PDB file of C-alpha atoms and ligand atoms in Angstrom:
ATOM      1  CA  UNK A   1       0.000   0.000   0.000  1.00 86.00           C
ATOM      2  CA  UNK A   2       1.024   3.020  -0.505  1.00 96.00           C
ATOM      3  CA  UNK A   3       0.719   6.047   1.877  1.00 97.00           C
ATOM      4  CA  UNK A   4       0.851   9.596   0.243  1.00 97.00           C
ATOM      5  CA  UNK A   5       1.842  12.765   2.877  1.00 98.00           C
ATOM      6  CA  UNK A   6       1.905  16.161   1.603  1.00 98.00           C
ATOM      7  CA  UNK A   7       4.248  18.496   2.883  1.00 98.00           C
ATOM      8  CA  UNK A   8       4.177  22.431   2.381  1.00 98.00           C
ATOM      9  CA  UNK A   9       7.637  22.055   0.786  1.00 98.00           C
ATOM     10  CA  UNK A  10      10.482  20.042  -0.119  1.00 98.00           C
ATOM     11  CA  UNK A  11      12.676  21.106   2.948  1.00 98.00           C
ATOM     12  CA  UNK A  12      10.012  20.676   5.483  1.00 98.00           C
ATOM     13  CA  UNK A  13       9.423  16.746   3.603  1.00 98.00           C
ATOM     14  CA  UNK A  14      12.989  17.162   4.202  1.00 98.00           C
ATOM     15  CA  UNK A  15      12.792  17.350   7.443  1.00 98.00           C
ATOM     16  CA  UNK A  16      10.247  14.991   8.251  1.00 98.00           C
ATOM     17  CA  UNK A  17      12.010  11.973   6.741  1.00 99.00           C
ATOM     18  CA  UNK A  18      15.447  13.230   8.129  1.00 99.00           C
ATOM     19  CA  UNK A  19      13.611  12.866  11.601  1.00 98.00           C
ATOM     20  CA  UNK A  20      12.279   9.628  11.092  1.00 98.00           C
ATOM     21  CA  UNK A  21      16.226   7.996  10.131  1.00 99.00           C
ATOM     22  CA  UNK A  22      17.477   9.956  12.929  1.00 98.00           C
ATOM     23  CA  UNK A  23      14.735   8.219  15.216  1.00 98.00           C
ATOM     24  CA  UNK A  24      15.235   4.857  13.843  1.00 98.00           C
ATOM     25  CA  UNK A  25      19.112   5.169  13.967  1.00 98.00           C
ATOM     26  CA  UNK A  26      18.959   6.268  17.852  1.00 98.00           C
ATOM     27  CA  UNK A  27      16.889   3.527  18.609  1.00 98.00           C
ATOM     28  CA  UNK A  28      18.569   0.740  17.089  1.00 98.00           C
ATOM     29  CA  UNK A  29      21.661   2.126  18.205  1.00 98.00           C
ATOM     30  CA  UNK A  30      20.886   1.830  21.621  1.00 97.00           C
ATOM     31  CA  UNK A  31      20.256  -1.553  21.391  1.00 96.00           C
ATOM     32  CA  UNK A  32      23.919  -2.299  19.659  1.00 98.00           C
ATOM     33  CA  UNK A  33      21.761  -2.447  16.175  1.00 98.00           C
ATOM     34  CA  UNK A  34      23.171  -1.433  13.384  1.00 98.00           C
ATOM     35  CA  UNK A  35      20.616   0.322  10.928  1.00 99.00           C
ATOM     36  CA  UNK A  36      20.617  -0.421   7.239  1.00 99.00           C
ATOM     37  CA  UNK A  37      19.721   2.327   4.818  1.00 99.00           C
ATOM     38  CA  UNK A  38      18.722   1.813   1.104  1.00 99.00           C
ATOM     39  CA  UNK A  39      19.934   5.851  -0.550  1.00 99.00           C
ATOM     40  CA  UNK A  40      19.276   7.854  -3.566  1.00 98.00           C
ATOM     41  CA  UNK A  41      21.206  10.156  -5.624  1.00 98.00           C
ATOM     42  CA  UNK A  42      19.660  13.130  -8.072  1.00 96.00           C
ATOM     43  CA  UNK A  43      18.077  16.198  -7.286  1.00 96.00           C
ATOM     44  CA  UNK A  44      15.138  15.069  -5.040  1.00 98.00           C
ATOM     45  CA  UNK A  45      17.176  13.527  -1.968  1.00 98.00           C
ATOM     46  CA  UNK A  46      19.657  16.913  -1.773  1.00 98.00           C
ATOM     47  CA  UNK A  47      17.462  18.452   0.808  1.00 98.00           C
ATOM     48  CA  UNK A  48      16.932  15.131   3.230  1.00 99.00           C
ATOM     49  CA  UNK A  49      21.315  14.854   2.850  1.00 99.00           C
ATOM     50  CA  UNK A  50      21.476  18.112   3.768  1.00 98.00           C
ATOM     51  CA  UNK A  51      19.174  17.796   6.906  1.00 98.00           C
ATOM     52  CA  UNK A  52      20.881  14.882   7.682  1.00 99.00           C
ATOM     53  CA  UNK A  53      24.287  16.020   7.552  1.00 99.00           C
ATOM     54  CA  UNK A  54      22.740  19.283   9.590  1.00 98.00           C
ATOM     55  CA  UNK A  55      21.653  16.687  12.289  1.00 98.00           C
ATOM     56  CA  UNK A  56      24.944  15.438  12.396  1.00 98.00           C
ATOM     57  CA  UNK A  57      26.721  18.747  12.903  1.00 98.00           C
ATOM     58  CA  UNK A  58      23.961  20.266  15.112  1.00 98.00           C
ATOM     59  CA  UNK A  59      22.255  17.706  17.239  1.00 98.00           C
ATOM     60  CA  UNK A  60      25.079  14.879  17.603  1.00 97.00           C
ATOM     61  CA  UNK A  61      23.087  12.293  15.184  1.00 98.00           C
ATOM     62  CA  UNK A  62      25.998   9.856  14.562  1.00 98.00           C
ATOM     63  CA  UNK A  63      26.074   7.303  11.483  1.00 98.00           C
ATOM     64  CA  UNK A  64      28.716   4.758  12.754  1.00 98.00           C
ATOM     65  CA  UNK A  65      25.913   2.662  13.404  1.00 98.00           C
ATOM     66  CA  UNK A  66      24.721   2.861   9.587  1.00 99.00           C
ATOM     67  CA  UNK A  67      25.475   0.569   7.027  1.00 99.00           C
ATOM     68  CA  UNK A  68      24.058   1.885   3.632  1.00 99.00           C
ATOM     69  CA  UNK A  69      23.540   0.596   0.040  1.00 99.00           C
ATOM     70  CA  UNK A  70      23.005   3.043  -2.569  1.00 99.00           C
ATOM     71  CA  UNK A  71      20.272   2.035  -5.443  1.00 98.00           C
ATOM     72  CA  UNK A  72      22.499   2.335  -8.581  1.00 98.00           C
ATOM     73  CA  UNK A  73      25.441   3.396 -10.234  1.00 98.00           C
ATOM     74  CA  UNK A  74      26.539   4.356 -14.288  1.00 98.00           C
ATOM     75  CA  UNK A  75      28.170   1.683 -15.897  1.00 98.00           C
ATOM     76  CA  UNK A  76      31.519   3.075 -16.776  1.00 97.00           C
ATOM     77  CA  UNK A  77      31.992   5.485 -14.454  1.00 97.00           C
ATOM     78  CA  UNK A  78      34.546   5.337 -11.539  1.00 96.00           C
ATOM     79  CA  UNK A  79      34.748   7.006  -8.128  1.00 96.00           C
ATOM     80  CA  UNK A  80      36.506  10.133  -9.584  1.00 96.00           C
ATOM     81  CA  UNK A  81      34.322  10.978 -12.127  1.00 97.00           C
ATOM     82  CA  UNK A  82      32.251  13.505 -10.945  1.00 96.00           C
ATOM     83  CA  UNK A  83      29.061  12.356 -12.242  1.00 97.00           C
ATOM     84  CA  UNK A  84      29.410   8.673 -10.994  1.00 98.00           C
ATOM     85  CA  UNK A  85      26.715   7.945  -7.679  1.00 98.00           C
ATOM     86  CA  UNK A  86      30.226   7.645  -5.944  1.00 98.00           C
ATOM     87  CA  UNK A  87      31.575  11.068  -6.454  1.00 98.00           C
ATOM     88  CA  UNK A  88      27.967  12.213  -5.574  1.00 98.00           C
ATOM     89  CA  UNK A  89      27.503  10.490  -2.228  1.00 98.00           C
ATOM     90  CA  UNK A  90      30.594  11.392  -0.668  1.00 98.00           C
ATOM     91  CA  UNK A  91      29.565  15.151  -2.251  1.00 98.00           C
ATOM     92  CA  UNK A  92      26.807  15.288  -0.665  1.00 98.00           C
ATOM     93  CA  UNK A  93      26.500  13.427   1.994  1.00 98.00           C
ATOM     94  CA  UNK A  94      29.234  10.789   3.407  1.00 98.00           C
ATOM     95  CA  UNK A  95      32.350  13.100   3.493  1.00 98.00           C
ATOM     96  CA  UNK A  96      29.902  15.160   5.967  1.00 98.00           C
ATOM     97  CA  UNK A  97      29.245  12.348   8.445  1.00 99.00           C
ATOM     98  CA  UNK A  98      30.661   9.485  10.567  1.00 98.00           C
ATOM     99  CA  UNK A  99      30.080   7.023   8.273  1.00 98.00           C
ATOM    100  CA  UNK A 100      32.348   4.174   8.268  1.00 98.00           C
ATOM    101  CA  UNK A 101      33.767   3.702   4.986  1.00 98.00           C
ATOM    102  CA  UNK A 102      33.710  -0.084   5.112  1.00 98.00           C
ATOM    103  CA  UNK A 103      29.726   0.296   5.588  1.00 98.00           C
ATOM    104  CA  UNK A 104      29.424   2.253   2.074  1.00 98.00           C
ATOM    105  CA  UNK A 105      28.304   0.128  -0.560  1.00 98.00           C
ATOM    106  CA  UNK A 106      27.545   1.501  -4.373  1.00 98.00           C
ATOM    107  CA  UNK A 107      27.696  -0.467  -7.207  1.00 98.00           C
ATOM    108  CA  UNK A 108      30.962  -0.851  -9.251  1.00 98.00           C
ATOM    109  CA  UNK A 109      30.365   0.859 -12.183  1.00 98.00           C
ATOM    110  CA  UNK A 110      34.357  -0.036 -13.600  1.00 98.00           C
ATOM    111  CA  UNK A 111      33.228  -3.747 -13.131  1.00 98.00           C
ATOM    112  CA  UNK A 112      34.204  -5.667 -15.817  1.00 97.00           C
ATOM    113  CA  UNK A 113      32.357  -8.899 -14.734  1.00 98.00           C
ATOM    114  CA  UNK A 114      28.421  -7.050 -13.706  1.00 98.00           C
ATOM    115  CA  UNK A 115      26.450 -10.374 -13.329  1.00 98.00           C
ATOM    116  CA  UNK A 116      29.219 -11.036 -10.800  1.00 98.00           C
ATOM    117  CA  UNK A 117      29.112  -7.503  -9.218  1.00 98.00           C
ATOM    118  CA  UNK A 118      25.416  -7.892  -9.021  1.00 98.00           C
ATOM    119  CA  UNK A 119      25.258 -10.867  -6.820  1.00 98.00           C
ATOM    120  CA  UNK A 120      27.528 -10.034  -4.531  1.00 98.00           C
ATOM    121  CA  UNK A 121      25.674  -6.374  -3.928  1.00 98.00           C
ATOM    122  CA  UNK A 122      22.494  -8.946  -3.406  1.00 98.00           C
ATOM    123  CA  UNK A 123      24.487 -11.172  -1.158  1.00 98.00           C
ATOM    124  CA  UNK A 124      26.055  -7.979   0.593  1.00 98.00           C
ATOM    125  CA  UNK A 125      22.069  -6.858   1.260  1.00 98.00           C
ATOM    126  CA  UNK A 126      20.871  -9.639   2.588  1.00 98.00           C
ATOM    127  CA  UNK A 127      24.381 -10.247   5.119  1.00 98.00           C
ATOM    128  CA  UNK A 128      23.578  -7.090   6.224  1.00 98.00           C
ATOM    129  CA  UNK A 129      20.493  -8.228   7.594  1.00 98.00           C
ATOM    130  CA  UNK A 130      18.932  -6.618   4.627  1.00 98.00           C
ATOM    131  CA  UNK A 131      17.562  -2.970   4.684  1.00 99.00           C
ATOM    132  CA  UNK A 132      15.741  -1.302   6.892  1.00 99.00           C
ATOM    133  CA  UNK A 133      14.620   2.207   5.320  1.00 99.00           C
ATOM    134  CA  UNK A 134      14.826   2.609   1.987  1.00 99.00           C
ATOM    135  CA  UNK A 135      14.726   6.073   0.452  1.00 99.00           C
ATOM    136  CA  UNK A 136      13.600   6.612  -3.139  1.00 99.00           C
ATOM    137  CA  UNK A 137      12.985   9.348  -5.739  1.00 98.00           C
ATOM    138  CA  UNK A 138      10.921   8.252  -8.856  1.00 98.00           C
ATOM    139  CA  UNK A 139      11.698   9.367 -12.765  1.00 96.00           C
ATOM    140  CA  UNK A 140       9.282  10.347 -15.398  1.00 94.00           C
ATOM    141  CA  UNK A 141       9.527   6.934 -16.925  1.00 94.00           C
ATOM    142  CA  UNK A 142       7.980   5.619 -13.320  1.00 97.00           C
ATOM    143  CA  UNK A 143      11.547   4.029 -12.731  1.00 97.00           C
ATOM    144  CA  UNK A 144      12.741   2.972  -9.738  1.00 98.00           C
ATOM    145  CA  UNK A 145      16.265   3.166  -9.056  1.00 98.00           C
ATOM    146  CA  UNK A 146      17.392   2.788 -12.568  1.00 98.00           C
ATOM    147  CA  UNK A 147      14.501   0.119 -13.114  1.00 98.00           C
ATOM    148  CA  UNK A 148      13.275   1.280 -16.279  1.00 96.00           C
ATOM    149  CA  UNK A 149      10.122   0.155 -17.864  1.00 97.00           C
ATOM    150  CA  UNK A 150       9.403  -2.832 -18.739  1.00 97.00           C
ATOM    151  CA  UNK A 151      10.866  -4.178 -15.162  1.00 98.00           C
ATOM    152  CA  UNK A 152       9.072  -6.951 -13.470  1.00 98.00           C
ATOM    153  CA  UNK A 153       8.806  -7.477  -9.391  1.00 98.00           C
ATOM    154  CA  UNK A 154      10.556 -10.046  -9.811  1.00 98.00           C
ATOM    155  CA  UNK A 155      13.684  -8.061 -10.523  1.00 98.00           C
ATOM    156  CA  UNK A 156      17.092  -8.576  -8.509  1.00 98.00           C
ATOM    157  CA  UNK A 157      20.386  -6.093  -8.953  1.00 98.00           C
ATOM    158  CA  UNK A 158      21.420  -6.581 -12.493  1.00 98.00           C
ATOM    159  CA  UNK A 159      22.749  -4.165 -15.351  1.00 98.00           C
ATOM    160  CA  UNK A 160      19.997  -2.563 -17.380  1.00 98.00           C
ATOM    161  CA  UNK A 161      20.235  -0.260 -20.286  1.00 97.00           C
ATOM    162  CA  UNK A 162      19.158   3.635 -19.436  1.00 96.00           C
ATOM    163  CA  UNK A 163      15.725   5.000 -21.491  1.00 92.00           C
ATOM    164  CA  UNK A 164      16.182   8.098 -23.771  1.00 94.00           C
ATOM    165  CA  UNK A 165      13.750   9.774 -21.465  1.00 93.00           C
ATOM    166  CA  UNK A 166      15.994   9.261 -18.685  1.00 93.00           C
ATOM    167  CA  UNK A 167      19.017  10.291 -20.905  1.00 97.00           C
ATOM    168  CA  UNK A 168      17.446  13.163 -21.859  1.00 96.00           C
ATOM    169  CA  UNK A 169      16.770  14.055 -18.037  1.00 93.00           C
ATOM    170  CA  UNK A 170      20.242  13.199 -16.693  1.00 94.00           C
ATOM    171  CA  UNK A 171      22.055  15.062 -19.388  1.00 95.00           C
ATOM    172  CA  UNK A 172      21.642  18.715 -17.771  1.00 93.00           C
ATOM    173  CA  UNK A 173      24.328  17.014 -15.150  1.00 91.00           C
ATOM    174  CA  UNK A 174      26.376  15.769 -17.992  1.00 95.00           C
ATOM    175  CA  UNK A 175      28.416  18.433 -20.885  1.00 94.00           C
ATOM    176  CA  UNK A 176      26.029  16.778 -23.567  1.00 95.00           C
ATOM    177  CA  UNK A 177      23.660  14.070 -23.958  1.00 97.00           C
ATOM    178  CA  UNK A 178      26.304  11.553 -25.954  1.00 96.00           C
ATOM    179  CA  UNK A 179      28.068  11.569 -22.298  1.00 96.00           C
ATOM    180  CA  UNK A 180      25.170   9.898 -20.271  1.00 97.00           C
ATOM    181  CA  UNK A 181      26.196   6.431 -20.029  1.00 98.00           C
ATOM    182  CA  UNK A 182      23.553   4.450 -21.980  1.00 97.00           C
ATOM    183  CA  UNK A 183      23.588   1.377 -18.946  1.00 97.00           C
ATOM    184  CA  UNK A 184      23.926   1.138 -15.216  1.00 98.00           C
ATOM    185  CA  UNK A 185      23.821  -1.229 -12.358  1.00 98.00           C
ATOM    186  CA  UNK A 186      20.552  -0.932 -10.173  1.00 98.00           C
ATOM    187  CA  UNK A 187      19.339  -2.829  -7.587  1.00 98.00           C
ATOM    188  CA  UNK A 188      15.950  -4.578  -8.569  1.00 98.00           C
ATOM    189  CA  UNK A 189      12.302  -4.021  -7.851  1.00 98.00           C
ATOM    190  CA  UNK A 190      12.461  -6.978  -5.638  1.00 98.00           C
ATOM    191  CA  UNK A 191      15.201  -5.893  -3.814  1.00 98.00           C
ATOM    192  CA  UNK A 192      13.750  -2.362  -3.437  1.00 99.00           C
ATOM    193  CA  UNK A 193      10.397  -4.409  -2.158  1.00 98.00           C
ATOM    194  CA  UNK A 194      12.261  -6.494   0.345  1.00 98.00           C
ATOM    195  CA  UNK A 195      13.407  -3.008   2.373  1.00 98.00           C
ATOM    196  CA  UNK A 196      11.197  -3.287   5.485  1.00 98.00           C
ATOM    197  CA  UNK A 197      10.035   0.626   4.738  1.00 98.00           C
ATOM    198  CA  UNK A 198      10.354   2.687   1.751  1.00 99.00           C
ATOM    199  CA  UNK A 199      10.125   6.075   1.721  1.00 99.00           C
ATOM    200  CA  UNK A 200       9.743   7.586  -2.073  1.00 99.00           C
ATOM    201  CA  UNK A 201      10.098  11.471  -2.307  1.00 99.00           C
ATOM    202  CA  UNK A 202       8.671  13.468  -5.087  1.00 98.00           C
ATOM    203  CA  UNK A 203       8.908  17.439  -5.488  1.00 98.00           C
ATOM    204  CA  UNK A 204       7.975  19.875  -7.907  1.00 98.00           C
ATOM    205  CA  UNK A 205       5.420  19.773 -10.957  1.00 98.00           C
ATOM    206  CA  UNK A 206       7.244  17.715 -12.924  1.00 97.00           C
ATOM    207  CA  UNK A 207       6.623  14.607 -11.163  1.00 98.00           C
ATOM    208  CA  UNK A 208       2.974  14.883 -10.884  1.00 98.00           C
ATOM    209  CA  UNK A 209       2.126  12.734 -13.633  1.00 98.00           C
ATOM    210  CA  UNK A 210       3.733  10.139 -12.634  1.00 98.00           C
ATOM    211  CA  UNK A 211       3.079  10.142  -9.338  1.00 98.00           C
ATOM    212  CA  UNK A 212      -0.349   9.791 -10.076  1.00 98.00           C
ATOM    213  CA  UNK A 213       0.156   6.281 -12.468  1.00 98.00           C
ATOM    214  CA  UNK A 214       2.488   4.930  -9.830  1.00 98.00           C
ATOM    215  CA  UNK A 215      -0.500   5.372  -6.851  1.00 98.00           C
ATOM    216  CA  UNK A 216      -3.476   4.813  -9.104  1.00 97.00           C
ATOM    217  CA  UNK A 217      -2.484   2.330 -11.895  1.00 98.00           C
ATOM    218  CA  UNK A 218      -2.820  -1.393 -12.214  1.00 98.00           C
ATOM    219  CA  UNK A 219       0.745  -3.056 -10.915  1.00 98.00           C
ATOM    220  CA  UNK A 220       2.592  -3.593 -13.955  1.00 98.00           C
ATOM    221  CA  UNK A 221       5.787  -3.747 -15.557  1.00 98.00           C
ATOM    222  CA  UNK A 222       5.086  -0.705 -17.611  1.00 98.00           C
ATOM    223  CA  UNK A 223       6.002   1.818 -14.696  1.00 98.00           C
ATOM    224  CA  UNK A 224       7.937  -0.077 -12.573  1.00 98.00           C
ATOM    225  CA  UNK A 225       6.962   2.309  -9.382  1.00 98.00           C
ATOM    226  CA  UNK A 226       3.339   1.050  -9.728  1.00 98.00           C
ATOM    227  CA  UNK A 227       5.093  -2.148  -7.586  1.00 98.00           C
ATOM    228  CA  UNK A 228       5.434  -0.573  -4.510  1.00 98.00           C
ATOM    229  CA  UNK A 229       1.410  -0.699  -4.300  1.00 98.00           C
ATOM    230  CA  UNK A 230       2.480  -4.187  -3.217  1.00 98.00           C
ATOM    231  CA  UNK A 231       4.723  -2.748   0.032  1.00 98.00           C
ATOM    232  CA  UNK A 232       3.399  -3.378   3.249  1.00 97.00           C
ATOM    233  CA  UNK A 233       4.992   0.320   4.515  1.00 98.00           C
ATOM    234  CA  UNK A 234       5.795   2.619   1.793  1.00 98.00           C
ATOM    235  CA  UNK A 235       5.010   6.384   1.984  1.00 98.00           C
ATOM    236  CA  UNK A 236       5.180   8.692  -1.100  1.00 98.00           C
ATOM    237  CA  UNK A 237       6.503  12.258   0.778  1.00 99.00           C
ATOM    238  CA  UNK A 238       4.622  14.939  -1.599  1.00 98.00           C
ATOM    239  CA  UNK A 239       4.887  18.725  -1.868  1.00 98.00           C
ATOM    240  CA  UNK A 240       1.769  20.452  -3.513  1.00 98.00           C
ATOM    241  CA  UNK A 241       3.187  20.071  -7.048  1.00 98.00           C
ATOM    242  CA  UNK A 242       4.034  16.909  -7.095  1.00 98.00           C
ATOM    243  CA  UNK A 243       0.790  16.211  -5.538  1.00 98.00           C
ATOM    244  CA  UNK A 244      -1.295  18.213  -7.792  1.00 98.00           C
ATOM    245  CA  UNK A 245      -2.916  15.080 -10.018  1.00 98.00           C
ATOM    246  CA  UNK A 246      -4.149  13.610  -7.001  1.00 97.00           C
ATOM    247  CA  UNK A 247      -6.984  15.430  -5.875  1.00 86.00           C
ATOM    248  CA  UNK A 248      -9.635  12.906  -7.242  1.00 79.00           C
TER     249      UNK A 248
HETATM  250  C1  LIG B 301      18.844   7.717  -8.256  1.00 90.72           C
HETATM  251  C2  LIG B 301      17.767   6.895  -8.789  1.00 90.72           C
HETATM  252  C3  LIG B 301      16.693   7.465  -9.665  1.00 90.72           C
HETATM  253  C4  LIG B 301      16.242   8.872  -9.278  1.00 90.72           C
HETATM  254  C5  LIG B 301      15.217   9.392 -10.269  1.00 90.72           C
HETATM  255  C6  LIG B 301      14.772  10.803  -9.959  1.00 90.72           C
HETATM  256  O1  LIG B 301      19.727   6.944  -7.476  1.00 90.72           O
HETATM  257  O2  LIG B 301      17.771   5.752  -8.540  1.00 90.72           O
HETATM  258  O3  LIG B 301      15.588   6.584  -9.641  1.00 90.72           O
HETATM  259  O4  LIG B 301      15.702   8.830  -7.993  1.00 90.72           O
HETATM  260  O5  LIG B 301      15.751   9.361 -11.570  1.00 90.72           O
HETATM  261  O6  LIG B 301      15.856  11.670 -10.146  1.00 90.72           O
HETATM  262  P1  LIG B 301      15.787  13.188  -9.633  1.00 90.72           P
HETATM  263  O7  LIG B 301      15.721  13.127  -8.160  1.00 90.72           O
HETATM  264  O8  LIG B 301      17.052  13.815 -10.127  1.00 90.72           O
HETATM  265  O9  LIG B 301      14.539  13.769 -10.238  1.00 90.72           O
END
């Protein structure tokens, strides 16, 4: 099922969710839990990394009791490229915080054997004692991490080739569109499923459409976000824009 909260704005969403990781963090913490968080990169997450890493700073919110797993990575790209998930994380987020950097898993985009890669991300997961908030954004396509239409529930980490649409979208962080990598490595819509709470965020007008297929549409492989109907706890964290296409 999926639970949709509107917020007056992306920073006070922001807020919100940063509150909730903090909470669950504390109290796992303090009984010698480690907590296992599924992360996003692009645009829609800056604002929850930012509160986060404000937490950190401000109120003492440690993350040495975090292990995360990011959703995806370019195929191709390596740590130092600055538009690999890698460079971005440590950005924007883990070279603010206590993270250990053992606990960081991304994908290896510089893999040269994926199918291999892909496993052992799985097999990391689910030694971890698999994960226990995952945090999403969504694209216009309705993917998922980088599960692009047609992706079934089924789906476990694997390479999968990017959409134009998603190209197209990605390329304002790229010089040109010919530099978006056309594949990447993305954990799958089951693995996304298997996270004990997801927690999709969704701001601005552009992503009003599609929020709207993912909550209302039949389940199917033709926007891959439509799956998470099937989670027992996910929330979709809405400002008014993204919202807007709900209202009947
Ligand atoms: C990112 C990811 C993608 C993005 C989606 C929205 O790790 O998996 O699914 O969440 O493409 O991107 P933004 O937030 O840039 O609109």
């Amino acid at each position: 099922m999926i639970a949709p909260r509107l917020h007056p704005d992306k920073h006070i969403a922001a807020q919100v969710v940063a509150r909730e990781i903090a909470d669950l963090i504390e109290i796992r913490s303090k009984s010698g839990k480690y907590t296992v968080l599924g992360l996003a990169t692009g645009a829609t997450p800056l604002p929850l990394y930012a509160e986060l890493i404000r937490l950190h700073r401000e109120a003492g919110l440690s993350f040495q009791s975090v292990i995360s797993f990011n959703l995806d990575e370019y195929a191709g790209l390596g740590p130092a490229h600055p538009q690999s998930y890698r460079y971005f994380m440590a950005e924007h987020f883990f070279r603010h915080i206590d993270i250990a950097p053992g606990n960081i898993h991304i994908p290896d985009g510089l893999s040269t054997d994926t199918t291999q890669t892909c496993a052992d991300f799985e097999a990391e997961i689910t030694a971890a004692g698999g994960i226990d908030l995952q945090i999403l954004g969504i694209g216009r396509t309705g993917h998922i991490g980088f599960n692009e239409p047609p992706s079934s529930a089924d789906s476990r980490t694997r390479q999968v080739h990017l959409n134009d649409v998603t190209r197209r979208d990605n390329s304002v962080f790229f010089e040109n569109l010919d530099e978006v990598p056309t594949s990447a490595l993305t954990m799958g819509v089951a693995t996304i499923l298997a996270a004990r709470r997801v927690e999709l965020l969704a701001f601005g007008s552009g992503k009003a459409a599609i929020v709207r297929r993912a909550m209302r549409e039949q389940p199917s492989v033709d926007c891959p976000a439509t799956w998470l109907q099937r989670h027992a706890a996910c929330t979709f964290h809405l400002d008014p824009e993204a919202a807007a296409m709900l209202r009947d």
